[in-house]
Coordinates of C-alpha atoms in Angstrom, one line a residue:
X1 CA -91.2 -152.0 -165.4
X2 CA -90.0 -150.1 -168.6
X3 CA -93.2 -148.8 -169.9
X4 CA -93.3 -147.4 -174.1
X5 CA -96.3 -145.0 -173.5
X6 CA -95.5 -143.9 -170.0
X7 CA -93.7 -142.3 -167.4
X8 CA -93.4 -143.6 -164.0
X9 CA -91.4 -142.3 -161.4
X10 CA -91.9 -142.3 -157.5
X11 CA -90.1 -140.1 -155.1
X12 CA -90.4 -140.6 -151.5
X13 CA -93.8 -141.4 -150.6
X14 CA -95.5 -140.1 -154.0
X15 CA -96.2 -141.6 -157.1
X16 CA -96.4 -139.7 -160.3
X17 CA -97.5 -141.4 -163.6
X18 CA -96.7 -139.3 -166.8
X19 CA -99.3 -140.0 -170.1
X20 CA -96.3 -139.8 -172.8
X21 CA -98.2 -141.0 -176.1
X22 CA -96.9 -137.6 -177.3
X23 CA -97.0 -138.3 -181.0
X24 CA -100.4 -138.8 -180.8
X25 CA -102.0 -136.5 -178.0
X26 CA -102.1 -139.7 -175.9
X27 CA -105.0 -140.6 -178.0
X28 CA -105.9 -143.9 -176.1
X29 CA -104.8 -147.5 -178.0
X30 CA -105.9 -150.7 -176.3
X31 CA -101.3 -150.5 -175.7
X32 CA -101.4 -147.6 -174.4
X33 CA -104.8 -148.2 -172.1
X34 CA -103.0 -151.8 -171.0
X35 CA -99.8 -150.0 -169.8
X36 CA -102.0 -147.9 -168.0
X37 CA -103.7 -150.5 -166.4
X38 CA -100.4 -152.4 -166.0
X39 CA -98.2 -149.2 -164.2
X40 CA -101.3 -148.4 -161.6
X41 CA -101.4 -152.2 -160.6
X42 CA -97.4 -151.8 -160.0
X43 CA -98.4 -148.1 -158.0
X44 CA -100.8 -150.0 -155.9
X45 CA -98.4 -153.0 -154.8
X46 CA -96.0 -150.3 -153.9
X47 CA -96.6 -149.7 -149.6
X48 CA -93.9 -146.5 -149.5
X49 CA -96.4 -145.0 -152.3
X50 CA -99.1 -143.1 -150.6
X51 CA -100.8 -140.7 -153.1
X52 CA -100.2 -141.0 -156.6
X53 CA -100.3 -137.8 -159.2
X54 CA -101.7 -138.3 -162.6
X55 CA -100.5 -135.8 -165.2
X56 CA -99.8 -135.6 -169.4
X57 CA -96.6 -134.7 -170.9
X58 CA -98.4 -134.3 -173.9
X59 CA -99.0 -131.1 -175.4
X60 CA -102.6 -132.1 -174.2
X61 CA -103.7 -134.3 -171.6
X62 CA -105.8 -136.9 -173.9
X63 CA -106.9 -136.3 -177.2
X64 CA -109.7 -139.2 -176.5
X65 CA -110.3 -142.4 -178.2
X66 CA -107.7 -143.5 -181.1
X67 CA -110.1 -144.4 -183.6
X68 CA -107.6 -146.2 -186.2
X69 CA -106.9 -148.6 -183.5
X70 CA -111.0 -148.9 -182.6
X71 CA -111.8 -149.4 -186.4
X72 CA -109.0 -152.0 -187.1
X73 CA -110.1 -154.6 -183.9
X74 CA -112.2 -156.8 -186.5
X75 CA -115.5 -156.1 -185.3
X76 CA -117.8 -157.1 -188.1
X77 CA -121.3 -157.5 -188.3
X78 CA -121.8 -160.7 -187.3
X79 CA -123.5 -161.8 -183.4
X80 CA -120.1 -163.4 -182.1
X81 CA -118.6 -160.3 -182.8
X82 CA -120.7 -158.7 -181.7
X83 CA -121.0 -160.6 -178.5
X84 CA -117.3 -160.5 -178.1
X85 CA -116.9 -156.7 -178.4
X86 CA -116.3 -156.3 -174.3
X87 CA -113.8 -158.5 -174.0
X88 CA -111.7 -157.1 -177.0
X89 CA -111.7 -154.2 -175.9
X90 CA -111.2 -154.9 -172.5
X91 CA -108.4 -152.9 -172.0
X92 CA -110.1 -149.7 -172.8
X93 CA -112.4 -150.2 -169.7
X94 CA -109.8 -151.8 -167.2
X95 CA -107.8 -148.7 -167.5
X96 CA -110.3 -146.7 -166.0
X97 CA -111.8 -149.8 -163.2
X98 CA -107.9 -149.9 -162.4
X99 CA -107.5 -146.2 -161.5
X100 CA -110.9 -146.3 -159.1
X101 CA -109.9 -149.8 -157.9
X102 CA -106.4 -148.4 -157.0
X103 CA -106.3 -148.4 -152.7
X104 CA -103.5 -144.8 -153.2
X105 CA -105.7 -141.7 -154.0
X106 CA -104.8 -140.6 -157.3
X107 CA -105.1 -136.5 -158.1
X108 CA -105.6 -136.0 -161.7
X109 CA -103.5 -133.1 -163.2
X110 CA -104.9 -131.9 -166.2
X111 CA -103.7 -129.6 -168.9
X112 CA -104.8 -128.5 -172.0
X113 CA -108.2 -130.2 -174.1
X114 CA -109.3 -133.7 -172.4
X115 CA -111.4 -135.2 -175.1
X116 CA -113.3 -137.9 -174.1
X117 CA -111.5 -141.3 -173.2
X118 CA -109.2 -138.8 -171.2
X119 CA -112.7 -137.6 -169.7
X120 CA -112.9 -141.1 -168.7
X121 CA -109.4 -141.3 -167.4
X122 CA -110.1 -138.7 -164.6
X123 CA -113.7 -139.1 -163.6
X124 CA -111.6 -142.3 -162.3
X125 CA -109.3 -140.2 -160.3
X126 CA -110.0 -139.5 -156.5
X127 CA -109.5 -135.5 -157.1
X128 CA -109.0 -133.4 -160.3
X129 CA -107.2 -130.1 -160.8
X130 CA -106.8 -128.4 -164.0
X131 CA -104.6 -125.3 -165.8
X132 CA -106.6 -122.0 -167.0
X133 CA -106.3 -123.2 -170.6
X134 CA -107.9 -126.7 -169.9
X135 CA -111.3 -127.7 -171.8
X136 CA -113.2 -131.1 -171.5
X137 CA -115.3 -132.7 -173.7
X138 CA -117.4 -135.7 -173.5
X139 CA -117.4 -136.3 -177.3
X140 CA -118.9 -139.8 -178.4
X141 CA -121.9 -138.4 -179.5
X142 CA -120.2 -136.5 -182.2
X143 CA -119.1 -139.3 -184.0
X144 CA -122.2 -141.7 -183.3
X145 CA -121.3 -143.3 -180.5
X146 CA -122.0 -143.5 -176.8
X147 CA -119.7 -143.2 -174.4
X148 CA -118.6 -146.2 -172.6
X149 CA -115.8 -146.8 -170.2
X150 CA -118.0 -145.7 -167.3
X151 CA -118.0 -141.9 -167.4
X152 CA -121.8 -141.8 -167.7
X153 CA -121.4 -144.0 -164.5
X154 CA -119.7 -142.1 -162.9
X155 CA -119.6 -138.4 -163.8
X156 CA -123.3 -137.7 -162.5
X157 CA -122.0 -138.6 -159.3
X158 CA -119.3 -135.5 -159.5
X159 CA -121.2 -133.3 -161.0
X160 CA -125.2 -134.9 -161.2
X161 CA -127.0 -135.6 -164.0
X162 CA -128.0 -132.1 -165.4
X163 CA -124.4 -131.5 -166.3
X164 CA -123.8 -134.6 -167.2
X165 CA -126.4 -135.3 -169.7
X166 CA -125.7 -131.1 -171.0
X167 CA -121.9 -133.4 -171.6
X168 CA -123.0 -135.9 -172.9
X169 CA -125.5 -134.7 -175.2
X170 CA -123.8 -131.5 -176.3
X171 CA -120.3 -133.3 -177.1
X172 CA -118.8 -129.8 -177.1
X173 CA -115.7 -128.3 -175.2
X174 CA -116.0 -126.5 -171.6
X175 CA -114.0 -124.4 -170.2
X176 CA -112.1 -124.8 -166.6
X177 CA -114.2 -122.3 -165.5
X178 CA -117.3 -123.4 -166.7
X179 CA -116.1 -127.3 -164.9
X180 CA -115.1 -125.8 -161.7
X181 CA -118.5 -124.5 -161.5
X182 CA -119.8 -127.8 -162.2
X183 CA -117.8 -129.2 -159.1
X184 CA -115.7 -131.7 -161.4
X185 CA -112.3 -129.9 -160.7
X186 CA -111.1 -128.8 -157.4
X187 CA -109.0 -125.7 -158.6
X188 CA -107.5 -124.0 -161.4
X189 CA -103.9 -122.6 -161.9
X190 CA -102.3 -120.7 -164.1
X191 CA -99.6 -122.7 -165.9
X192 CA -98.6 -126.5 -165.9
X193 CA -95.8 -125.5 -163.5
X194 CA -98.3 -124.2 -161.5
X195 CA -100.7 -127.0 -161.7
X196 CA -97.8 -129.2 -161.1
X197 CA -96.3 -127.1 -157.7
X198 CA -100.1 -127.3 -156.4
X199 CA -100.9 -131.3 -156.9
X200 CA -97.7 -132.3 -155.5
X201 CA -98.7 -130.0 -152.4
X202 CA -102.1 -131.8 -152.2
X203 CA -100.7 -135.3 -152.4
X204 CA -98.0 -134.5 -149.5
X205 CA -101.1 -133.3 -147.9
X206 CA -102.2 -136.9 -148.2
X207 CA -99.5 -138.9 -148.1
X208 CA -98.9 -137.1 -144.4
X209 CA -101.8 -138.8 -143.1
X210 CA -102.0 -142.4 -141.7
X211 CA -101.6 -144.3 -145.1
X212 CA -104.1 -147.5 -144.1
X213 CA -106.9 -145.0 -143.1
X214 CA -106.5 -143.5 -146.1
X215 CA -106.7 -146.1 -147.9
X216 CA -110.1 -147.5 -146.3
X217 CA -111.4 -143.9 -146.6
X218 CA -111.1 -144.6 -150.2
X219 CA -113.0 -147.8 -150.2
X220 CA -115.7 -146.8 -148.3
X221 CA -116.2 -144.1 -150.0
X222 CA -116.4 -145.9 -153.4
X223 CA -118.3 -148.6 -151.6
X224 CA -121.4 -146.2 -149.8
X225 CA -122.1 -144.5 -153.9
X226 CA -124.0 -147.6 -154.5
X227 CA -125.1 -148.4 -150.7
X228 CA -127.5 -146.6 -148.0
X229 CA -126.1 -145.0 -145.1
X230 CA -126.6 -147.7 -143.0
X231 CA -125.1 -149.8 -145.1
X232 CA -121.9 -147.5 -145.3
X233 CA -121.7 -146.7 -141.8
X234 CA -121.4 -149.8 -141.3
X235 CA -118.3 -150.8 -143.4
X236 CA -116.7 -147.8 -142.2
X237 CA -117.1 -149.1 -138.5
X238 CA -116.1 -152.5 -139.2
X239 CA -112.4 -150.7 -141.1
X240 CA -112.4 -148.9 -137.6
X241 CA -112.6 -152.1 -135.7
X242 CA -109.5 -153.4 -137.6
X243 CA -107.3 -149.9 -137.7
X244 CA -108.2 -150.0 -133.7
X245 CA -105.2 -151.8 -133.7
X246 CA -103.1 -150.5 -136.0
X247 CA -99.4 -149.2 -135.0
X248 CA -100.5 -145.3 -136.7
X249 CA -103.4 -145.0 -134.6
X250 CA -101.0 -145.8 -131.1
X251 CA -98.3 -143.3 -132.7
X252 CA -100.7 -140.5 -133.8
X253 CA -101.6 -140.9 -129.6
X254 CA -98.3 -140.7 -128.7
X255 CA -97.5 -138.0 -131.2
X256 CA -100.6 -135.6 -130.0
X257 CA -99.2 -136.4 -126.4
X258 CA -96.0 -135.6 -126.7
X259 CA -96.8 -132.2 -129.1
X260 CA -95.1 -133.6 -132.5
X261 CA -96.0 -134.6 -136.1
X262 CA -97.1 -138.3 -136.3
X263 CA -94.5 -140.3 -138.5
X264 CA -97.2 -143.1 -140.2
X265 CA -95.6 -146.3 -140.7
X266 CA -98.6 -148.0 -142.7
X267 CA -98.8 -150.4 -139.9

């Protein structure tokens, strides 16, 4: 698909999906969020795609919420609107279910300020890696709201709740430095070129590995967040009992026999 908000482009076996709202910071419509939504549905139908990266071309990554669209969706103050406030702005939260929901990992590349719906955006990511000048702020208490498109869902499970709640109730900016203490980004670099050089690395990383295990890896370990161990184990052995079978798990045999590099067919 031609998308108006984004770039998509896939290159061998990785996917990389470009946030190109530029005149506005990518400052999240319900458009832009639905394109979003509609271009990581087309990544995940795609089998040669195996890892996907996320990244802004932007002078920011997300400048958060865009408010004039929020205030113009005819909410009044009336019950049924009220009532029907989910599902108009249904869009806002599918982008972010879509991107955790996705079976190709998906490493978030973040530069510059990534105000809170963009906060959203990559607590929804599988991995997130930032530039030096990057700052994140969880900001809907600032301007009386509170936060909803799941990052108090899932952030605490990144980084646990004492950072989370500092986030959340604070609403100001913190540094890369300051997050990669925090365990919510897995490295910083020095530039976007940088960033860029090191998450295309990571996802080739990824996408060298068996793509279906991968794949299950991903939804177990979304699935054992909200189960007990025994619970999880247990998915994770009844994946096995399917990938048994699998055509990767005979050619990563023959591959360690034979002293080579396994070439994963996704079969």
């Amino acid at each position: 698909m031609v998308y108006k908000f984004l770039e998509l482009k896939v290159e061998d076996t990785l996917g990389t999906l470009a946030l190109a709202r530029k005149e506005s910071l990518n400052a999240l419509s319900l458009e832009f969020a639905a394109e979003i939504t509609e271009a990581v549905r087309e990544l995940s139908e795609m089998d040669e795609v195996r890892a996907v990266i996320l990244k802004s071309n932007a002078q920011i990554f997300c400048a958060g919420l865009d408010l004039k669209d929020f205030t113009s969706a005819g909410f009044d103050s009336t019950p049924k609107s009220s009532l029907d406030f989910p599902e108009k702005l249904h869009e806002l939260f599918d982008c972010c279910n879509v991107l955790e929901e996705c079976p190709k990992p998906i490493i978030a590349a973040v530069h510059g300020k990534c105000v809170g719906g963009g906060l959203d955006i990559i607590a929804a990511c599988d991995i997130r890696l930032c530039t030096e000048d990057a700052t994140f702020s969880l900001k809907e208490a600032s301007i009386g709201l509170v936060a909803d498109m799941g990052i108090l869902q899932r952030l605490p499970l990144i980084i646990g709740q004492g950072f989370t709640r500092e986030m959340a109730y604070t609403a100001r900016f913190f540094s890369a430095k300051e997050v990669e203490r925090m365990g919510l980004v897995n490295g910083i670099y020095a530039d976007r070129e940088t960033l860029m050089e090191e998450a295309k690395k990571l996802a080739v990383q990824i996408a060298g590995n068996a793509p279906l295990a991968v794949q299950q890896t991903k939804k177990v370990l979304n699935y054992s967040r909200n189960a007990t161990v025994e619970d999880g184990m247990s998915m994770a052995m009844q994946k096995n009992m399917v990938l048994l079978s699998s055509q990767d798990l005979q050619e990563a045999i023959t591959a360690f026999m034979e002293k080579r590099k396994p070439n994963f067919k996704g079969r």
